[in-house]
CSV table of C-alpha atoms in Angstrom, one decimal:
chain,number,residue,atom,x,y,z
A,2,UNK,CA,10.3,12.9,-8.6
A,3,UNK,CA,7.7,11.7,-6.1
A,4,UNK,CA,6.5,8.4,-8.2
A,5,UNK,CA,10.2,7.0,-8.3
A,6,UNK,CA,10.0,7.0,-4.1
A,7,UNK,CA,5.9,5.9,-3.7
A,8,UNK,CA,5.7,3.2,-6.4
A,9,UNK,CA,5.8,0.3,-4.2
A,10,UNK,CA,3.3,2.0,-2.2
A,11,UNK,CA,1.0,2.8,-4.7
A,12,UNK,CA,1.2,-1.0,-5.9
A,13,UNK,CA,0.3,-2.1,-2.7
A,14,UNK,CA,-2.8,0.6,-2.6
A,15,UNK,CA,-3.9,-0.6,-5.9
A,16,UNK,CA,-3.6,-4.1,-4.9
A,17,UNK,CA,-5.9,-3.3,-2.5
A,18,UNK,CA,-8.2,-1.2,-4.3
A,19,UNK,CA,-8.3,-4.2,-6.9
A,20,UNK,CA,-8.8,-6.9,-4.3
A,21,UNK,CA,-11.6,-4.9,-3.0
A,22,UNK,CA,-13.5,-4.2,-6.1
A,23,UNK,CA,-13.4,-7.8,-7.0
A,24,UNK,CA,-14.6,-8.5,-3.1
A,25,UNK,CA,-17.7,-5.9,-4.1
A,26,UNK,CA,-18.5,-7.6,-7.7
A,27,UNK,CA,-18.3,-11.3,-6.2
A,28,UNK,CA,-20.8,-10.2,-3.5
A,29,UNK,CA,-23.2,-8.9,-5.9
A,30,UNK,CA,-22.8,-12.0,-8.3
A,31,UNK,CA,-23.3,-13.8,-5.1
A,32,UNK,CA,-26.2,-11.7,-4.0
A,33,UNK,CA,-27.6,-12.9,-7.9
A,34,UNK,CA,-27.5,-16.1,-7.5
A,35,UNK,CA,-29.2,-16.3,-4.2
A,36,UNK,CA,-26.2,-16.6,-2.0
A,37,UNK,CA,-24.7,-14.5,1.0
A,38,UNK,CA,-22.3,-12.2,-0.2
A,39,UNK,CA,-18.4,-12.4,2.0
A,40,UNK,CA,-19.3,-9.2,3.7
A,41,UNK,CA,-22.0,-7.2,4.9
A,42,UNK,CA,-21.9,-4.9,1.8
A,43,UNK,CA,-21.5,-5.4,-1.7
A,44,UNK,CA,-22.0,-2.3,-4.3
A,45,UNK,CA,-21.5,-1.5,-7.5
A,46,UNK,CA,-21.1,1.9,-6.3
A,47,UNK,CA,-18.2,1.3,-4.2
A,48,UNK,CA,-16.6,-0.7,-6.5
A,49,UNK,CA,-16.9,2.6,-9.1
A,50,UNK,CA,-15.6,4.5,-6.5
A,51,UNK,CA,-12.5,2.4,-5.6
A,52,UNK,CA,-11.8,2.1,-9.4
A,53,UNK,CA,-12.1,6.2,-9.6
A,54,UNK,CA,-9.4,6.5,-6.3
A,55,UNK,CA,-7.0,3.9,-8.2
A,56,UNK,CA,-7.1,6.3,-11.1
A,57,UNK,CA,-6.6,9.6,-8.7
A,58,UNK,CA,-4.2,7.6,-6.9
A,59,UNK,CA,-1.9,6.7,-10.1
A,60,UNK,CA,-2.5,10.1,-11.4
A,61,UNK,CA,-1.7,12.0,-8.3
A,62,UNK,CA,1.4,10.0,-7.6
A,63,UNK,CA,3.0,10.9,-11.3
A,64,UNK,CA,1.4,14.5,-11.7
A,65,UNK,CA,-0.3,16.0,-8.7
A,66,UNK,CA,0.9,15.1,-5.3
A,67,UNK,CA,-2.1,16.6,-3.6
A,68,UNK,CA,-4.4,14.3,-5.7
A,69,UNK,CA,-1.9,11.7,-4.5
A,70,UNK,CA,-2.2,12.2,-1.0
A,71,UNK,CA,-6.2,13.1,-0.6
A,72,UNK,CA,-6.8,9.7,-2.8
A,73,UNK,CA,-4.2,7.8,-0.1
A,74,UNK,CA,-6.3,9.4,3.0
A,75,UNK,CA,-9.4,8.2,1.6
A,76,UNK,CA,-8.6,5.1,1.2
A,77,UNK,CA,-7.1,4.8,4.1
A,78,UNK,CA,-9.7,6.2,6.2
A,79,UNK,CA,-12.4,3.8,4.3
A,80,UNK,CA,-10.1,1.0,5.1
A,81,UNK,CA,-9.8,1.6,8.9
A,82,UNK,CA,-13.5,2.4,8.9
A,83,UNK,CA,-13.9,-1.3,7.2
A,84,UNK,CA,-11.6,-2.8,10.0
A,85,UNK,CA,-13.4,-1.4,13.0
A,86,UNK,CA,-16.6,-2.6,11.5
A,87,UNK,CA,-15.7,-6.0,11.5
A,88,UNK,CA,-15.1,-5.7,15.4
A,89,UNK,CA,-18.6,-3.5,15.9
A,90,UNK,CA,-20.8,-5.1,13.8
A,91,UNK,CA,-22.7,-8.0,14.7
A,92,UNK,CA,-20.6,-11.3,13.5
A,93,UNK,CA,-23.5,-13.1,11.5
A,94,UNK,CA,-23.5,-10.4,8.7
A,95,UNK,CA,-20.3,-12.6,7.7
A,96,UNK,CA,-21.1,-15.6,6.2
A,97,UNK,CA,-18.2,-17.1,8.3
A,98,UNK,CA,-15.2,-16.2,10.9
A,99,UNK,CA,-12.8,-16.9,8.2
A,100,UNK,CA,-14.6,-13.9,5.8
A,101,UNK,CA,-15.0,-11.6,8.4
A,102,UNK,CA,-11.1,-11.9,9.1
A,103,UNK,CA,-10.3,-11.7,5.5
A,104,UNK,CA,-11.9,-8.5,5.0
A,105,UNK,CA,-10.1,-7.3,8.1
A,106,UNK,CA,-6.6,-8.4,6.4
A,107,UNK,CA,-7.9,-6.9,3.3
A,108,UNK,CA,-8.3,-3.7,4.3
A,109,UNK,CA,-5.1,-3.8,6.7
A,110,UNK,CA,-3.2,-4.0,3.3
A,111,UNK,CA,-5.2,-0.8,2.5
A,112,UNK,CA,-4.1,0.9,5.9
A,113,UNK,CA,-0.7,-0.2,5.3
A,114,UNK,CA,-0.3,1.1,2.0
A,115,UNK,CA,-2.0,4.3,2.7
A,116,UNK,CA,0.5,5.0,5.4
A,117,UNK,CA,3.5,4.1,3.6
A,118,UNK,CA,2.4,6.2,0.6
A,119,UNK,CA,1.6,9.2,2.6
A,120,UNK,CA,5.0,8.9,4.8
A,121,UNK,CA,7.0,8.6,1.6
A,122,UNK,CA,4.8,12.0,-0.2
A,123,UNK,CA,5.7,13.3,3.4
A,124,UNK,CA,9.6,12.5,3.0
A,125,UNK,CA,9.6,13.5,-0.5
A,126,UNK,CA,8.0,16.8,0.5
A,127,UNK,CA,11.0,17.3,3.0
A,128,UNK,CA,13.4,16.3,0.4
A,129,UNK,CA,12.3,18.9,-2.1
A,130,UNK,CA,11.0,21.4,-0.5
A,131,UNK,CA,14.0,22.9,2.2
A,132,UNK,CA,10.9,25.4,4.0
A,133,UNK,CA,8.6,22.7,4.2
A,134,UNK,CA,10.6,21.3,7.8
A,135,UNK,CA,9.9,24.5,9.3
């Protein structure tokens, strides 16, 4: 069963998504109080998308592997993009260097989880389908 192979990776992915939701919601709360968000963006839409992505990962990992892989790849690409932006965008978009690198660390967790999960799925697929290795 796929779930038993990737449950730890899914836990890391859900931790990343949960902390990313908190990051966005906290940013919105700070903006509402007239303060700066910890990063260049804070969005209700992104927070909702991340929650939906987490649900898709869990449902996919338990019942429909292609959904899990798609959700993992989306999360990994989004995390990679956020890391890249942290080094390409103007550093003044973050309130401090600490928050800039905290975002890199958070999204690094997302990339790690996505890689671990997709590789776990790949190995599970090869173990369960002898034709997949050809």
